[in-house]
Coordinates of C-alpha atoms in Angstrom, one line a residue:
M1 CA 33.6 9.9 0.3
Q2 CA 33.0 10.9 -3.3
S3 CA 35.1 9.4 -6.1
S4 CA 34.2 12.2 -8.4
P5 CA 34.1 16.0 -7.9
D6 CA 31.2 16.2 -10.4
L7 CA 28.5 18.5 -8.9
D8 CA 25.6 17.1 -11.0
L9 CA 23.7 14.4 -9.1
Q10 CA 22.1 12.8 -12.1
S11 CA 25.5 12.2 -13.7
H12 CA 26.5 10.3 -10.6
L13 CA 23.4 8.1 -11.0
R14 CA 24.2 7.4 -14.6
E15 CA 27.5 6.0 -13.4
L16 CA 26.0 4.0 -10.5
I17 CA 22.8 2.5 -12.0
P18 CA 24.5 0.1 -14.5
E19 CA 26.7 -1.3 -11.7
Q20 CA 23.7 -1.8 -9.5
Q21 CA 21.6 -3.3 -12.2
D22 CA 24.4 -5.9 -12.9
R23 CA 24.8 -6.6 -9.2
L24 CA 21.0 -7.2 -8.7
K25 CA 20.9 -9.4 -11.8
K26 CA 23.9 -11.5 -10.7
F27 CA 22.6 -11.8 -7.2
K28 CA 19.1 -13.0 -8.3
A29 CA 20.6 -15.6 -10.6
E30 CA 23.0 -17.0 -8.0
H31 CA 20.8 -16.7 -4.8
G32 CA 17.2 -16.3 -5.8
K33 CA 16.2 -19.6 -4.2
V34 CA 17.7 -18.9 -0.9
Q35 CA 15.1 -18.9 2.0
L36 CA 14.8 -15.8 4.2
G37 CA 12.7 -17.3 6.9
N38 CA 9.3 -18.9 7.8
I39 CA 6.0 -17.2 7.6
T40 CA 3.8 -17.9 10.6
V41 CA 0.0 -17.5 11.1
D42 CA 0.7 -14.7 13.5
M43 CA 2.5 -12.8 10.8
V44 CA -0.4 -13.2 8.4
L45 CA -2.9 -12.1 11.0
G46 CA -0.7 -9.4 12.4
G47 CA -0.4 -7.1 9.4
M48 CA 2.6 -8.9 7.9
R49 CA 4.7 -7.6 10.8
G50 CA 8.3 -9.0 10.7
M51 CA 8.0 -10.5 7.2
T52 CA 11.1 -9.8 5.1
G53 CA 9.5 -9.0 1.7
L54 CA 10.8 -5.7 0.3
L55 CA 14.0 -4.5 -1.3
W56 CA 14.6 -1.0 0.1
E57 CA 18.1 0.3 -0.6
T58 CA 18.1 3.8 1.0
S59 CA 17.8 2.9 4.6
L60 CA 17.7 0.0 7.1
L61 CA 16.1 -0.1 10.5
D62 CA 17.8 -2.1 13.2
P63 CA 15.6 -2.9 16.3
D64 CA 18.5 -1.9 18.6
E65 CA 20.5 0.7 16.7
G66 CA 17.6 2.5 15.0
I67 CA 17.7 3.8 11.4
R68 CA 20.8 3.9 9.2
F69 CA 20.7 6.0 6.0
R70 CA 22.9 4.0 3.5
G71 CA 24.7 2.5 6.4
L72 CA 25.2 5.6 8.4
S73 CA 23.6 6.3 11.8
I74 CA 22.0 9.6 12.7
P75 CA 25.0 10.8 14.7
E76 CA 27.3 9.9 11.8
C77 CA 25.0 11.8 9.4
Q78 CA 25.2 14.8 11.8
K79 CA 29.0 14.6 11.8
L80 CA 29.7 13.8 8.1
L81 CA 27.0 15.6 6.1
P82 CA 27.6 19.3 5.1
A83 CA 25.9 21.8 7.3
A84 CA 24.7 25.4 6.7
K85 CA 27.1 26.6 9.4
P86 CA 30.0 25.2 11.5
D87 CA 28.7 22.6 14.0
G88 CA 25.2 23.0 12.6
E89 CA 22.6 20.5 11.7
P90 CA 23.0 18.6 8.4
L91 CA 21.4 20.0 5.2
P92 CA 18.6 17.8 3.9
E93 CA 20.0 18.2 0.4
G94 CA 23.1 16.3 1.6
L95 CA 20.9 13.4 2.8
L96 CA 19.1 13.3 -0.5
W97 CA 22.5 13.0 -2.2
L98 CA 23.5 10.2 0.3
L99 CA 20.2 8.3 -0.2
L100 CA 20.5 8.4 -4.0
T101 CA 24.2 7.6 -4.3
G102 CA 25.3 5.9 -1.2
K103 CA 28.1 8.4 -0.9
V104 CA 28.7 11.4 1.4
P105 CA 28.6 14.6 -0.7
S106 CA 31.0 17.5 -0.5
K107 CA 29.7 21.0 0.5
E108 CA 30.1 22.1 -3.1
Q109 CA 27.9 19.2 -4.3
V110 CA 25.3 20.0 -1.8
D111 CA 25.3 23.6 -2.7
A112 CA 24.9 22.7 -6.4
L113 CA 22.0 20.4 -5.5
S114 CA 20.4 23.1 -3.4
K115 CA 20.5 25.5 -6.4
E116 CA 19.0 22.8 -8.7
L117 CA 16.1 22.3 -6.3
Q118 CA 15.5 26.0 -6.1
S119 CA 15.4 26.2 -9.9
R120 CA 12.8 23.4 -9.9
A121 CA 10.7 25.0 -7.2
V122 CA 7.8 26.4 -9.3
V123 CA 4.2 25.7 -8.6
P124 CA 1.4 26.4 -11.1
D125 CA -1.5 28.6 -10.0
Y126 CA -4.0 25.8 -10.6
V127 CA -2.4 23.8 -7.8
Y128 CA -3.2 26.6 -5.4
K129 CA -6.7 27.0 -6.8
A130 CA -7.3 23.3 -6.2
I131 CA -6.4 23.8 -2.6
D132 CA -8.5 26.9 -2.4
A133 CA -11.5 24.9 -3.6
L134 CA -11.5 23.0 -0.2
P135 CA -12.9 24.4 3.0
V136 CA -10.2 26.2 5.0
T137 CA -11.2 24.0 7.9
S138 CA -10.2 20.8 6.0
H139 CA -7.3 19.0 7.7
P140 CA -3.9 20.3 6.6
M141 CA -3.0 16.8 5.3
T142 CA -6.1 16.7 3.1
Q143 CA -5.1 20.1 1.6
F144 CA -1.5 19.1 1.2
A145 CA -2.4 15.7 -0.5
T146 CA -4.7 17.7 -2.9
G147 CA -1.9 20.0 -3.8
V148 CA 0.4 17.1 -4.6
M149 CA -2.3 15.6 -6.9
G150 CA -2.5 19.0 -8.6
L151 CA 1.3 18.9 -9.2
Q152 CA 0.8 15.6 -11.0
V153 CA -0.6 17.4 -14.1
Q154 CA 3.0 18.2 -15.1
S155 CA 4.4 14.7 -14.5
E156 CA 7.1 13.6 -17.0
F157 CA 6.8 9.9 -16.6
P158 CA 3.4 9.3 -18.1
K159 CA 4.4 11.4 -21.1
A160 CA 7.5 9.4 -21.6
Y161 CA 5.6 6.1 -21.2
E162 CA 3.0 7.0 -23.8
K163 CA 5.8 7.7 -26.2
G164 CA 7.2 4.2 -25.7
I165 CA 10.3 4.8 -23.6
H166 CA 12.4 1.6 -23.1
K167 CA 12.0 0.3 -19.5
S168 CA 15.8 0.6 -18.9
K169 CA 15.2 4.3 -19.1
Y170 CA 12.2 4.6 -16.9
W171 CA 14.4 6.0 -14.1
E172 CA 15.2 9.1 -16.1
P173 CA 11.7 10.8 -16.2
T174 CA 11.1 9.3 -12.7
Y175 CA 14.3 11.3 -11.6
E176 CA 12.9 14.5 -13.2
D177 CA 9.5 14.0 -11.5
S178 CA 11.0 13.1 -8.1
M179 CA 13.4 16.0 -8.0
N180 CA 10.6 18.4 -9.1
L181 CA 8.3 16.9 -6.4
V182 CA 10.9 17.2 -3.7
A183 CA 11.6 20.8 -4.7
R184 CA 7.9 21.8 -4.9
V185 CA 6.4 20.2 -1.8
P186 CA 7.7 22.9 0.6
L187 CA 5.9 25.6 -1.4
V188 CA 2.6 23.6 -1.4
A189 CA 3.0 22.8 2.4
S190 CA 3.8 26.4 3.3
Y191 CA 0.8 27.6 1.3
V192 CA -1.5 25.3 3.2
Y193 CA -0.1 26.6 6.6
R194 CA -0.4 30.3 5.6
R195 CA -3.9 29.7 4.2
I196 CA -5.2 27.9 7.3
Y197 CA -3.4 29.8 10.1
K198 CA -2.2 33.2 8.7
D199 CA -5.3 34.5 6.8
G200 CA -3.7 33.5 3.5
H201 CA -0.7 35.9 3.7
I202 CA 1.7 33.9 1.6
I203 CA 5.5 34.3 1.9
P204 CA 7.6 33.9 -1.3
K205 CA 10.5 31.6 -1.4
D206 CA 14.0 33.0 -0.8
D207 CA 16.5 31.4 -3.2
S208 CA 19.4 32.6 -1.1
L209 CA 18.4 30.0 1.6
D210 CA 18.9 26.2 1.6
Y211 CA 16.0 23.7 1.5
G212 CA 15.2 23.5 5.2
G213 CA 16.0 27.2 5.8
N214 CA 13.7 28.3 3.0
F215 CA 10.9 26.0 4.1
S216 CA 11.1 27.6 7.6
H217 CA 11.1 31.0 5.9
M218 CA 8.0 30.3 3.8
L219 CA 6.2 29.1 6.9
G220 CA 7.0 32.4 8.5
F221 CA 9.8 31.5 10.9
D222 CA 13.2 33.3 10.2
S223 CA 15.1 32.7 13.4
P224 CA 18.4 30.9 12.9
Q225 CA 17.4 28.4 15.6
M226 CA 14.1 27.5 13.8
Q227 CA 15.9 27.1 10.5
E228 CA 18.3 24.8 12.2
L229 CA 15.5 22.8 13.7
M230 CA 13.9 22.5 10.3
R231 CA 17.1 21.2 8.7
L232 CA 17.3 18.6 11.5
Y233 CA 13.6 17.7 11.4
V234 CA 13.5 17.2 7.6
T235 CA 16.8 15.2 7.6
I236 CA 15.8 12.7 10.4
H237 CA 12.2 12.1 9.0
T238 CA 13.1 11.4 5.4
D239 CA 13.2 7.6 5.5
H240 CA 12.6 4.7 7.9
E241 CA 13.2 1.7 5.6
G242 CA 10.3 0.4 3.4
G243 CA 7.9 -1.3 5.7
N244 CA 6.2 1.6 7.4
V245 CA 2.9 2.7 6.0
S246 CA 3.9 5.7 4.0
A247 CA 7.0 4.3 2.5
H248 CA 5.4 0.9 1.7
T249 CA 2.4 2.6 0.2
G250 CA 4.5 4.8 -2.0
H251 CA 6.5 1.7 -3.2
L252 CA 3.3 -0.3 -3.7
V253 CA 1.5 2.2 -5.8
A254 CA 4.7 3.0 -7.8
S255 CA 5.2 -0.7 -8.6
A256 CA 2.1 -0.4 -10.9
L257 CA 4.2 2.3 -12.8
S258 CA 2.1 5.1 -11.3
D259 CA 4.2 8.3 -11.4
P260 CA 5.9 9.8 -8.3
Y261 CA 3.2 12.3 -7.7
L262 CA 0.4 9.6 -7.6
S263 CA 2.6 7.4 -5.5
F264 CA 3.6 10.1 -3.0
A265 CA 0.0 11.3 -2.7
A266 CA -1.0 7.8 -1.8
A267 CA 1.8 7.7 0.8
L268 CA 0.6 11.0 2.3
N269 CA -2.9 9.4 2.8
G270 CA -1.2 6.6 4.8
L271 CA 0.9 9.1 6.7
A272 CA -2.2 10.9 7.7
G273 CA -3.4 8.0 9.9
P274 CA -3.3 8.2 13.7
L275 CA -1.1 5.1 13.9
H276 CA 1.6 6.6 11.7
G277 CA 2.5 10.2 11.0
L278 CA -0.5 11.8 12.7
A279 CA 1.0 10.6 16.0
N280 CA 3.2 13.7 16.2
Q281 CA 0.1 15.8 16.4
E282 CA -1.4 13.5 19.0
V283 CA 1.7 13.8 21.3
L284 CA 1.6 17.6 21.6
L285 CA -2.1 17.6 22.2
W286 CA -1.7 15.0 24.9
I287 CA 1.2 16.9 26.5
K288 CA -0.9 20.1 26.5
S289 CA -3.8 18.2 28.2
V290 CA -1.4 17.2 31.0
V291 CA -0.5 20.9 31.5
D292 CA -4.2 22.0 31.3
E293 CA -5.1 19.6 34.0
C294 CA -2.0 19.6 36.2
G295 CA 0.0 22.7 35.4
E296 CA 3.5 23.1 34.0
N297 CA 5.3 22.3 37.3
I298 CA 3.8 18.9 37.6
T299 CA 5.6 16.5 39.8
K300 CA 6.7 13.0 38.8
E301 CA 4.1 11.5 41.1
Q302 CA 1.4 13.6 39.5
L303 CA 2.6 12.6 36.1
K304 CA 2.5 8.9 37.0
D305 CA -1.1 9.3 38.1
Y306 CA -2.0 11.1 34.8
V307 CA -0.2 8.4 32.7
W308 CA -2.2 5.6 34.6
K309 CA -5.4 7.6 34.1
T310 CA -4.7 7.7 30.3
L311 CA -4.0 4.0 30.1
N312 CA -6.9 3.0 32.3
S313 CA -9.2 4.9 30.0
G314 CA -8.3 2.6 27.2
K315 CA -6.0 5.0 25.5
V316 CA -2.3 4.8 24.8
V317 CA 0.4 7.3 25.8
P318 CA 1.3 8.8 22.4
G319 CA 4.9 9.0 21.4
F320 CA 6.0 5.8 23.2
G321 CA 6.6 2.4 21.6
H322 CA 7.4 1.4 18.1
G323 CA 6.6 -1.4 15.7
V324 CA 10.2 -2.4 15.1
L325 CA 12.5 -0.5 17.6
R326 CA 13.3 -2.0 20.9
K327 CA 15.2 0.9 22.4
T328 CA 14.9 4.7 22.5
D329 CA 14.6 6.0 19.0
P330 CA 17.8 7.7 17.9
R331 CA 15.6 10.4 16.3
Y332 CA 14.2 11.1 19.7
T333 CA 17.7 11.4 21.1
C334 CA 19.1 13.8 18.5
Q335 CA 16.0 16.1 19.1
R336 CA 16.6 15.9 22.9
E337 CA 20.2 17.0 22.3
F338 CA 19.0 19.9 20.2
A339 CA 16.6 20.9 23.0
L340 CA 19.3 20.7 25.7
K341 CA 21.3 23.1 23.4
H342 CA 18.7 25.6 22.4
L343 CA 15.8 25.4 25.0
P344 CA 16.9 23.6 28.2
D345 CA 14.6 25.7 30.4
D346 CA 11.4 25.3 28.4
P347 CA 8.6 23.9 30.6
L348 CA 7.3 21.6 28.0
F349 CA 10.7 20.2 27.2
Q350 CA 11.2 19.6 30.9
L351 CA 7.9 17.8 30.9
V352 CA 9.0 15.6 28.0
S353 CA 12.2 14.8 30.1
K354 CA 10.0 13.7 33.0
L355 CA 7.9 11.6 30.7
Y356 CA 11.1 9.8 29.6
E357 CA 11.7 8.9 33.2
V358 CA 8.1 8.0 34.2
V359 CA 6.4 6.3 31.2
P360 CA 8.8 3.4 30.3
P361 CA 8.6 1.8 33.8
I362 CA 4.9 2.1 33.8
L363 CA 4.6 0.5 30.3
T364 CA 7.0 -2.2 31.4
E365 CA 4.9 -2.9 34.4
L366 CA 1.8 -3.4 32.2
G367 CA 3.7 -6.2 30.5
K368 CA 2.0 -5.8 27.1
V369 CA 4.4 -3.4 25.4
K370 CA 7.4 -4.8 23.6
N371 CA 9.1 -1.3 23.5
P372 CA 8.3 1.1 26.3
W373 CA 10.8 3.7 25.0
P374 CA 10.0 7.1 23.3
N375 CA 9.9 7.3 19.5
V376 CA 10.5 10.3 17.2
D377 CA 7.0 11.7 17.7
A378 CA 7.5 12.1 21.5
H379 CA 9.7 15.1 21.0
S380 CA 9.2 16.9 17.7
G381 CA 6.0 18.8 18.6
V382 CA 7.6 20.3 21.7
L383 CA 10.5 21.7 19.7
L384 CA 8.2 23.2 17.0
N385 CA 5.9 24.6 19.6
Y386 CA 8.8 26.4 21.4
F387 CA 9.7 28.3 18.2
G388 CA 6.2 29.3 17.5
L389 CA 4.8 26.6 15.2
T390 CA 2.1 25.8 17.7
E391 CA -0.6 24.4 15.4
A392 CA -0.4 20.6 16.2
R393 CA -2.8 19.7 13.4
Y394 CA -0.2 20.8 10.9
F395 CA 2.7 18.8 12.2
T396 CA 2.1 15.8 9.9
V397 CA 2.5 18.0 6.9
L398 CA 6.1 18.7 8.0
F399 CA 6.6 14.9 8.2
G400 CA 5.2 14.6 4.7
V401 CA 7.6 17.2 3.2
S402 CA 10.5 15.3 4.7
R403 CA 9.2 11.9 3.7
S404 CA 9.2 13.0 0.0
I405 CA 13.0 12.8 0.0
G406 CA 13.1 9.1 1.2
I407 CA 10.2 7.9 -0.9
C408 CA 11.3 9.5 -4.1
S409 CA 15.0 8.4 -3.6
Q410 CA 13.9 4.8 -3.4
L411 CA 11.4 5.2 -6.3
I412 CA 14.2 6.3 -8.6
W413 CA 16.1 3.1 -7.7
D414 CA 12.9 1.1 -8.1
R415 CA 12.7 2.2 -11.7
A416 CA 16.5 1.8 -12.3
L417 CA 16.5 -1.7 -11.0
G418 CA 13.3 -2.7 -12.8
L419 CA 11.6 -3.9 -9.6
P420 CA 8.3 -5.7 -10.4
L421 CA 4.7 -5.1 -9.6
E422 CA 4.1 -5.9 -5.9
R423 CA 1.6 -8.7 -5.6
P424 CA 1.7 -10.7 -2.3
K425 CA -0.5 -13.8 -2.0
S426 CA -3.5 -13.4 0.3
V427 CA -5.5 -16.2 1.9
T428 CA -8.9 -16.6 3.7
L429 CA -9.3 -17.5 7.4
K430 CA -10.8 -20.9 6.2
W431 CA -7.6 -21.5 4.2
L432 CA -5.5 -20.8 7.3
E433 CA -7.7 -23.1 9.5
D434 CA -7.5 -25.9 7.0
H435 CA -3.7 -25.5 6.6
C436 CA -3.2 -25.6 10.3
K437 CA -5.3 -28.8 10.6
K438 CA -3.2 -30.5 7.9
A439 CA 0.0 -29.4 9.7
A440 CA -1.2 -30.8 13.0
A441 CA -2.2 -34.1 11.4

């Protein structure tokens, strides 16, 4: 728990950063030559999968346990982080505090942070005009990333850099940019949603609401259950250590001293890929295709046939498997618990439950899948759909809003710790062939 009752987040960072700078400097001096493992040709050819090569303080992904935010599991976060109401879902502002400080905040600290984010949530008109210049048929992620690039005009970091700020102070304008970015992306994201799907009828923010509740409100969903879902959704999607495409991209671009807006916009473009954040869109569309062909009351045997039909056509079953995890994703589990609490009789939720029983044995039988269990994307779309957010093409934007918290939290620490330009060594296939020949000789 907190050692200080101070409600200002930045003051906590001013206290923590010198300690962590000294810790990193000492550790590097004493242990910089320690080897972390061997690089194999498979790793080089397999997208650097499994290579330990990034410092990422805010979260760590265990293949069996799943994600831990500053050492806390998702169930622990649900228990310890302040909520909007008794026994409710954690407030995303609380996770932002946890990611930045490594400490569980009090309710008063979270309320103060929520007010600070509200005061920063101001989007210039030219950002909306930049979005409006795109066809309304443009993918929501294209419009969202365009809006983030529009926000970059007000970035504090390049102004400070041009004035000659000392590198030990880089974190300060980065903090301002990051907090502004986190505060403003829900406004941009909700504008995109209302522009595409609600004839441009925009709903103003409500400063009486918390971060997740207000985002839900601006989208047009004011039911208490949907606001609770948005708090949960934003919290569990914030961070997933540094190796996934969006987090790594944000870190990579920022390592060139690009400001948080440029870095996060790049991360969004990675998130928009079908092998990353776009998967949550693909899951709901696939589930609806099952219903369209087989009906809502599909039996397990019918479902098995449909799964095999999907696999035999050369496609994957979206929402199952993970690049790191080897068990059911805890983010899936907490969403399932939410569904059991709020929508146990929903036909699509019942279908998702059947998939949980049917798909893993089939994928195991195939023998090609290291993790046959469901991931976070297998469930989120069904929850959103139940409460009225039925537009699957938009789902990845929600993911993007959430991911701003994790990427920006780490970026502040990247600057505070003075992490260098990322520049891994690349080799040609000829180099690999020659190296392997020498190794075999």
